[in-house]
Short mmCIF file of C-alpha atoms in Angstrom, two decimals:
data_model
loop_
_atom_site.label_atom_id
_atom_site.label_comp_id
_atom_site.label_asym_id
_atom_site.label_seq_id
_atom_site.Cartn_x
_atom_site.Cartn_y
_atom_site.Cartn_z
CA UNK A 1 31.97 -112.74 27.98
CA UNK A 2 35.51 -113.76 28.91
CA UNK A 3 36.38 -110.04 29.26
CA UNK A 4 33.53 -109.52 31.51
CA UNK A 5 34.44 -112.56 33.77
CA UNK A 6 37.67 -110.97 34.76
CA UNK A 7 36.61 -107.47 34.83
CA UNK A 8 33.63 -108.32 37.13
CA UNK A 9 34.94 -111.24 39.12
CA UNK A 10 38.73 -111.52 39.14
CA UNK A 11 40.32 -108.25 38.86
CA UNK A 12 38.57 -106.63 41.88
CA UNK A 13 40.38 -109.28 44.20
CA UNK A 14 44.11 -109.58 42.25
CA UNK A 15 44.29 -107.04 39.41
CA UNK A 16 46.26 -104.56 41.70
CA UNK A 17 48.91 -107.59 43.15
CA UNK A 18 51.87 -108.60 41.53
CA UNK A 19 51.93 -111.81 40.69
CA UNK A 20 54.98 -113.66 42.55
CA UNK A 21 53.06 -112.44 45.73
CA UNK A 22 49.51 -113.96 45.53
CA UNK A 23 49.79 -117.11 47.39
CA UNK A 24 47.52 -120.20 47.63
CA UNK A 25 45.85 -119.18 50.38
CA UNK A 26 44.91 -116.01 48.62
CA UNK A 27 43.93 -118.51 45.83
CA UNK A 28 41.90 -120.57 47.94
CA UNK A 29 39.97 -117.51 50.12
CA UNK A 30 38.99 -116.15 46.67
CA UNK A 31 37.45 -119.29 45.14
CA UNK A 32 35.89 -120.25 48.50
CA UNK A 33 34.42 -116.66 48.69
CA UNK A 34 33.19 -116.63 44.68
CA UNK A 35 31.61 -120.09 45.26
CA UNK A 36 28.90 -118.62 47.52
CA UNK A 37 27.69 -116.11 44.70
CA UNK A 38 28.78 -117.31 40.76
CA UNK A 39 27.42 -120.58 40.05
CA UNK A 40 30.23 -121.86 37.60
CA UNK A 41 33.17 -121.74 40.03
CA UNK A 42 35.29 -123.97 38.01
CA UNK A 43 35.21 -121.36 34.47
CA UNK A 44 36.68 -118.77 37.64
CA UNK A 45 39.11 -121.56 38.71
CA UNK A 46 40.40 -121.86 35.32
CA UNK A 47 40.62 -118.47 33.67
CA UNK A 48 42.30 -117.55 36.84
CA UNK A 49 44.70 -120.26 36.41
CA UNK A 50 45.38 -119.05 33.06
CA UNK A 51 47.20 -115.79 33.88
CA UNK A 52 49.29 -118.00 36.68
CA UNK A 53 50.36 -120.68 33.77
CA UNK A 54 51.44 -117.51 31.39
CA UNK A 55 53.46 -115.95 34.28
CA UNK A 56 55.38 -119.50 34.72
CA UNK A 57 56.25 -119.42 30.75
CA UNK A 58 57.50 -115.72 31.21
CA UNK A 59 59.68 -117.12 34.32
CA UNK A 60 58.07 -114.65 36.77
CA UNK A 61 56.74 -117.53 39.05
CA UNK A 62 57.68 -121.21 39.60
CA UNK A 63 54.45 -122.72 40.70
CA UNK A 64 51.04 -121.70 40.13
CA UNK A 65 49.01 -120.69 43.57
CA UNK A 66 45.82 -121.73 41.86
CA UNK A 67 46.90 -125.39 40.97
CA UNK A 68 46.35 -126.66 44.19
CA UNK A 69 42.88 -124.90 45.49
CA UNK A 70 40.23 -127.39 46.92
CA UNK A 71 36.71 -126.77 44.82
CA UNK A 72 34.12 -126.23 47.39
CA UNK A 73 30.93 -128.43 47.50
CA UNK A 74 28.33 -126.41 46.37
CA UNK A 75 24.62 -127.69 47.09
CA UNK A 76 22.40 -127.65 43.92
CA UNK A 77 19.25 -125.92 44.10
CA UNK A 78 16.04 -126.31 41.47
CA UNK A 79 15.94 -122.62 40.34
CA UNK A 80 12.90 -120.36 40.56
CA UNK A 81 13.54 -118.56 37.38
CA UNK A 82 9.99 -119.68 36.27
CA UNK A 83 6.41 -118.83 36.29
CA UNK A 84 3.53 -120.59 36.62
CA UNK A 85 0.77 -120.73 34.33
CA UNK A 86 -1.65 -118.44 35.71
CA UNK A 87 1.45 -116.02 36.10
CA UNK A 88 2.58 -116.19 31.93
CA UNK A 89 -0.96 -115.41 30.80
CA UNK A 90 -1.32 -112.39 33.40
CA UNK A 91 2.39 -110.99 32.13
CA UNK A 92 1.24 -111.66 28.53
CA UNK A 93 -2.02 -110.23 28.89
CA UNK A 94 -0.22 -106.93 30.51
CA UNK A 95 2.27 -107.00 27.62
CA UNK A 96 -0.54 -106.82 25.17
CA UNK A 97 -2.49 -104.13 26.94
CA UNK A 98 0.13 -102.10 28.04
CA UNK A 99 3.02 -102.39 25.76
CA UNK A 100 4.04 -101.93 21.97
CA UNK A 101 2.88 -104.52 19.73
CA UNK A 102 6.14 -105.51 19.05
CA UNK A 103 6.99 -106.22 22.86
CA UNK A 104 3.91 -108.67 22.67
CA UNK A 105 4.70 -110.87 19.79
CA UNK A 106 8.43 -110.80 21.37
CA UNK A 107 7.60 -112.30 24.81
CA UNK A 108 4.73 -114.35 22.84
CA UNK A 109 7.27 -116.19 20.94
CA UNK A 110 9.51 -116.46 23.90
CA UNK A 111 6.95 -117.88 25.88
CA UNK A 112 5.50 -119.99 23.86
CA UNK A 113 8.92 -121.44 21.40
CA UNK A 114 11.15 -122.00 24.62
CA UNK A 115 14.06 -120.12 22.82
CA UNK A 116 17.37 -118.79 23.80
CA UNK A 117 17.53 -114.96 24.40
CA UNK A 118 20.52 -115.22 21.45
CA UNK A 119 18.29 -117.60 19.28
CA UNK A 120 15.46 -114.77 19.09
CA UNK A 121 17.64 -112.08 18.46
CA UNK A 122 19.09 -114.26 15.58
CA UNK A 123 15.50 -115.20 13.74
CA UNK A 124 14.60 -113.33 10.13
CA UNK A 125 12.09 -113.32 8.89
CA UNK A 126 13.38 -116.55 6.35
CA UNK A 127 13.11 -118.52 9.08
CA UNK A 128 9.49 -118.53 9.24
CA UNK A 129 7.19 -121.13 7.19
CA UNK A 130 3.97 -119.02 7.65
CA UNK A 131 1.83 -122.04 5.32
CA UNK A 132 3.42 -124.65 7.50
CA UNK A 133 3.62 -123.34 11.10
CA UNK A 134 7.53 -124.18 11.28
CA UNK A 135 10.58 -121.71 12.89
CA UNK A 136 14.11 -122.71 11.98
CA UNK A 137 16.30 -122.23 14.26
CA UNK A 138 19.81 -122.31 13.10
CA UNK A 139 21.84 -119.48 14.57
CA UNK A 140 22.75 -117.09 17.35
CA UNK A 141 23.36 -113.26 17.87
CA UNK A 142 26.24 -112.51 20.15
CA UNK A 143 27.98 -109.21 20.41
CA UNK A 144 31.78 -108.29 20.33
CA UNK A 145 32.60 -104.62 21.56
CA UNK A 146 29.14 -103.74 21.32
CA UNK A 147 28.71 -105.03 17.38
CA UNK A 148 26.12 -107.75 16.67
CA UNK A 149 27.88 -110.95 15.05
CA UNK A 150 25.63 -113.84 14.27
CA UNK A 151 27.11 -117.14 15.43
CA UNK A 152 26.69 -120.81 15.57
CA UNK A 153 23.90 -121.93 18.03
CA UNK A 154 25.26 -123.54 21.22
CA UNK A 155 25.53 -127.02 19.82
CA UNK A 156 24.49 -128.84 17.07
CA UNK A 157 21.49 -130.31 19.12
CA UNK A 158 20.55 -126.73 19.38
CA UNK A 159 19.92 -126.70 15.22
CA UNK A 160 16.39 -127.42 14.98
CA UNK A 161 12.81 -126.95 13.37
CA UNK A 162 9.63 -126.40 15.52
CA UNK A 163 6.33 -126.35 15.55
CA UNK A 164 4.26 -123.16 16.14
CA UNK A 165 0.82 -122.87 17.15
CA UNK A 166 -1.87 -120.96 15.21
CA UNK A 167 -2.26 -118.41 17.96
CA UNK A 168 1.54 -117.52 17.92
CA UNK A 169 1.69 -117.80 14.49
CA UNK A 170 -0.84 -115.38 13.41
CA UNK A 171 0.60 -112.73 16.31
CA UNK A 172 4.01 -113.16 14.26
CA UNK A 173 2.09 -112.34 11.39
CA UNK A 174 0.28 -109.36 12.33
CA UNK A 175 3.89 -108.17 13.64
CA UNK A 176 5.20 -108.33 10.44
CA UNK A 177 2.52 -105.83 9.09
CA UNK A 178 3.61 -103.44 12.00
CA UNK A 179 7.34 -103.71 10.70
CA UNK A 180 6.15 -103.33 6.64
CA UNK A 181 4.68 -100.11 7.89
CA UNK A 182 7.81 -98.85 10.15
CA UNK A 183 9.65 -99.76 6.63
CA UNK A 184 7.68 -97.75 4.34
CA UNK A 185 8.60 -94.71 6.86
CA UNK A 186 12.15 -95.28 6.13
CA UNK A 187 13.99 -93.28 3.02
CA UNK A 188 14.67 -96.34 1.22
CA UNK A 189 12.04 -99.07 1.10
CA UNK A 190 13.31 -102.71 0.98
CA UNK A 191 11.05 -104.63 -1.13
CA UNK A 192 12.25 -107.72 0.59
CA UNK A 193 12.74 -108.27 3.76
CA UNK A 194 13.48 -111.88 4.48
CA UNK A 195 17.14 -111.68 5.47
CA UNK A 196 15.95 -108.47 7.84
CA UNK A 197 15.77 -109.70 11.44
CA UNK A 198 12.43 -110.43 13.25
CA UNK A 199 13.01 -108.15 16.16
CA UNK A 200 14.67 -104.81 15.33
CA UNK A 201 14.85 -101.30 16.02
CA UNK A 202 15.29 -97.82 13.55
CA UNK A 203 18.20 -96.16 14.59
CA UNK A 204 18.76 -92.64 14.35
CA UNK A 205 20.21 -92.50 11.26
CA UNK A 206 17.43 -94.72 9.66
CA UNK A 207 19.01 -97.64 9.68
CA UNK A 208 17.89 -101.07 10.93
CA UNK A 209 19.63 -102.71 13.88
CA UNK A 210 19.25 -105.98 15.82
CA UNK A 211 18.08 -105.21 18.99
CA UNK A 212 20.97 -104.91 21.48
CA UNK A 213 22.23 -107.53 24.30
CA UNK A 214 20.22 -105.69 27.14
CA UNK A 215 16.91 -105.28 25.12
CA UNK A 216 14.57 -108.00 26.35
CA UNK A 217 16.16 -107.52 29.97
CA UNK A 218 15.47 -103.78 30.45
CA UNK A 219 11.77 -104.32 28.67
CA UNK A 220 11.55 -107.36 31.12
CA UNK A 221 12.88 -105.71 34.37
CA UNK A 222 10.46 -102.51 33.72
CA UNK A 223 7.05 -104.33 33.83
CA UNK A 224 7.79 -106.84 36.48
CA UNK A 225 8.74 -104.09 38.46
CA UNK A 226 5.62 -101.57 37.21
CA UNK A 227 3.17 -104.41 37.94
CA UNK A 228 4.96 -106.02 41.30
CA UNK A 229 5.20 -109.33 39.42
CA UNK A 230 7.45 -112.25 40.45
CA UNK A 231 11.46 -111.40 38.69
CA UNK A 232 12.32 -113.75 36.13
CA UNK A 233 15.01 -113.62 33.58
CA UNK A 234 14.70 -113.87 29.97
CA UNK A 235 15.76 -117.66 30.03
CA UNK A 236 13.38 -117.91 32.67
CA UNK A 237 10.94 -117.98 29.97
CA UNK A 238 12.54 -121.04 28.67
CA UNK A 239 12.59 -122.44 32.33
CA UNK A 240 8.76 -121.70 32.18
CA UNK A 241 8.21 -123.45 28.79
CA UNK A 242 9.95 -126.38 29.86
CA UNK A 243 8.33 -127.03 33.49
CA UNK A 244 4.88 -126.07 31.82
CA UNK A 245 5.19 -129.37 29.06
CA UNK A 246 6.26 -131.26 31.79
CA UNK A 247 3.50 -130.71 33.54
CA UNK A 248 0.94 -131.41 31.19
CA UNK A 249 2.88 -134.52 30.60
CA UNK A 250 5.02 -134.19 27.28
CA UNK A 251 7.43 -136.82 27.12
CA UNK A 252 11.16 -135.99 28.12
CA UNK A 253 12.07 -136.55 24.67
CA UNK A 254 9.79 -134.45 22.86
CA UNK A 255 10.81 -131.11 25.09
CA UNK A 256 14.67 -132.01 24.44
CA UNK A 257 14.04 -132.05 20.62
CA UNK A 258 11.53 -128.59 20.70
CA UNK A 259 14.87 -126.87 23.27
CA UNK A 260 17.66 -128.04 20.88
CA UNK A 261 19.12 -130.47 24.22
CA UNK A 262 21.27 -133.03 23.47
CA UNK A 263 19.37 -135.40 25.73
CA UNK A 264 16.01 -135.69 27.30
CA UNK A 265 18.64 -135.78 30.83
CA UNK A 266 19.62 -132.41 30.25
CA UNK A 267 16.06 -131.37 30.23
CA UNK A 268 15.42 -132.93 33.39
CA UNK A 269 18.21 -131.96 35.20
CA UNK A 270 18.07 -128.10 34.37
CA UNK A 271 14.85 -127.24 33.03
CA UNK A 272 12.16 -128.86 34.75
CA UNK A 273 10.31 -127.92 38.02
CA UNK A 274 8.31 -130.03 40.38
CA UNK A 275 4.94 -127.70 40.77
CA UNK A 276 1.84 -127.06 43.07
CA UNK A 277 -0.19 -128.54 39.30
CA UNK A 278 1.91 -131.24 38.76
CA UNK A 279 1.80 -132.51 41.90
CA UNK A 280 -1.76 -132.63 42.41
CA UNK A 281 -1.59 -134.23 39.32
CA UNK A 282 0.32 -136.88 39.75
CA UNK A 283 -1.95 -137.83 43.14
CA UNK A 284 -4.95 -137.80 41.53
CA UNK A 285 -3.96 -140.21 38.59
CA UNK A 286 -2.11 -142.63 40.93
CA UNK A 287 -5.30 -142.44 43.30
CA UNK A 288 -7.66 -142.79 39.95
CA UNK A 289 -5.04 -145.92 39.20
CA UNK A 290 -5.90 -147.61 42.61
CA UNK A 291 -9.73 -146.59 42.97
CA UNK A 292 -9.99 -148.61 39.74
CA UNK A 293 -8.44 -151.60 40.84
CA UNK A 294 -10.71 -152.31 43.62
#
């Protein structure tokens, strides 16, 4: 990810300068510019300032350009990475008629366990209580130079057990008879596969990967685009979890816990979405509240 910062964002503008020539100006034009498009100026601000602290060590500068820059307010804005209701069951409902079994139960459990894109890459099949309805979610899948690593989740808040419904559960399960039978295709047969990942695919050599980074995104990108349906990202199925238990009223608290946030504030501030249902809503319990009181 760091890589990609600098590849993508800062050595378009100053890869090609020499160093002891980039003044603040240059510093400030380029952070004024990048605040209008990245949302996390200050990671820019700072890996930029990086390569100016190394040159003063080396003695090729005396002052950092970047030290100095003035952040620019930037206005936040509720995201629309989200869909309503009405639009989850129509995606899901296109998934399942359209799509590879294993597409449905993927975007199923998305939908429905508010995970990171990392978290369900992560999940084997161990982490499943199929008698008890309970996911444990305890790690993530990252990749470095293209090779899967599995890695700590993104806090220890994010470390959690949850609750599945019936429905989702017994979509999980008939997955897991579609991936016993891709198995038994396979030269060598694993009687057990509880440390094999949830979501995989058979490479050409026969042998079982994770699925990679871009996966969920391309398999995403294709049907919203197929069936004209409002873009999301893969987190915006998390958004979508999130704003939908808020609006049925679910307790701050409770979503927090069930998203692995630290606080119920978190939640709040990022997740949740002030919609046409909620709304309505709220009116018609305040106006229930005051018809009652007459």
């Amino acid at each position: 990810q760091t890589k990609n910062i600098y590849r993508i964002h800062i050595l378009p503008i100053f890869g090609d300068k020499f160093v002891d020539q980039i003044s603040p100006l240059d510093c400030q034009n380029f952070i004024t510019q990048k605040s209008q498009t990245f949302k996390n100026i200050k990671q820019i601000k700072s890996y930029t300032s990086k390569i100016f602290d190394f040159a003063i060590n080396m003695n090729y500068i005396d002052r950092n350009p970047m030290k100095n820059v003035i952040m620019p307010k930037i206005k936040k804005t509720r995201s629309d990475n989200f869909w309503s209701l009405e639009e989850l069951h129509h995606f899901l409902d296109i998934v399942k008629e359209t799509e590879p079994f294993k597409h449905f139960a993927l975007f199923r459990l998305l939908a429905f366990s508010g995970l990171r894109k990392g978290e369900l890459y992560a999940l084997k099949w161990a982490d499943i209580d199929f008698d008890s309805n309970l996911l444990n979610i305890n790690k993530s899948l990252g990749r470095i130079d293209g090779k899967a690593i599995e890695k700590s989740t993104k806090n220890e808040s994010s470390v959690r057990t949850i609750y599945l419904d019936d429905e989702t559960i017994d979509i999980i399960k008939q997955w897991r008879n579609f991936y016993l039978k891709e198995q038994s295709q396979l030269p060598l047969t694993k009687l057990n596969i509880s440390n094999e990942y949830m979501f995989s695919y058979i490479s050409s050599n026969d042998k079982i990967e994770p699925l990679h980074a871009d996966y969920i995104n391309n398999v995403l990108n294709r049907i919203i685009k197929k069936h004209k349906l409002k873009p999301i990202s893969p987190h915006g199925f998390r958004h979508t979890h999130a704003t939908l238990m808020s609006e049925i009223g679910i307790v701050p608290s409770n979503t927090s816990k069930l998203l692995g946030h630290a606080s119920s504030q978190m939640t709040l501030d990022v997740y949740t979405h002030t919609t046409k249902t909620s709304e309505k809503n709220s009116i018609d319990k305040f106006a229930d509240y005051l018809n009652k009181a007459k």
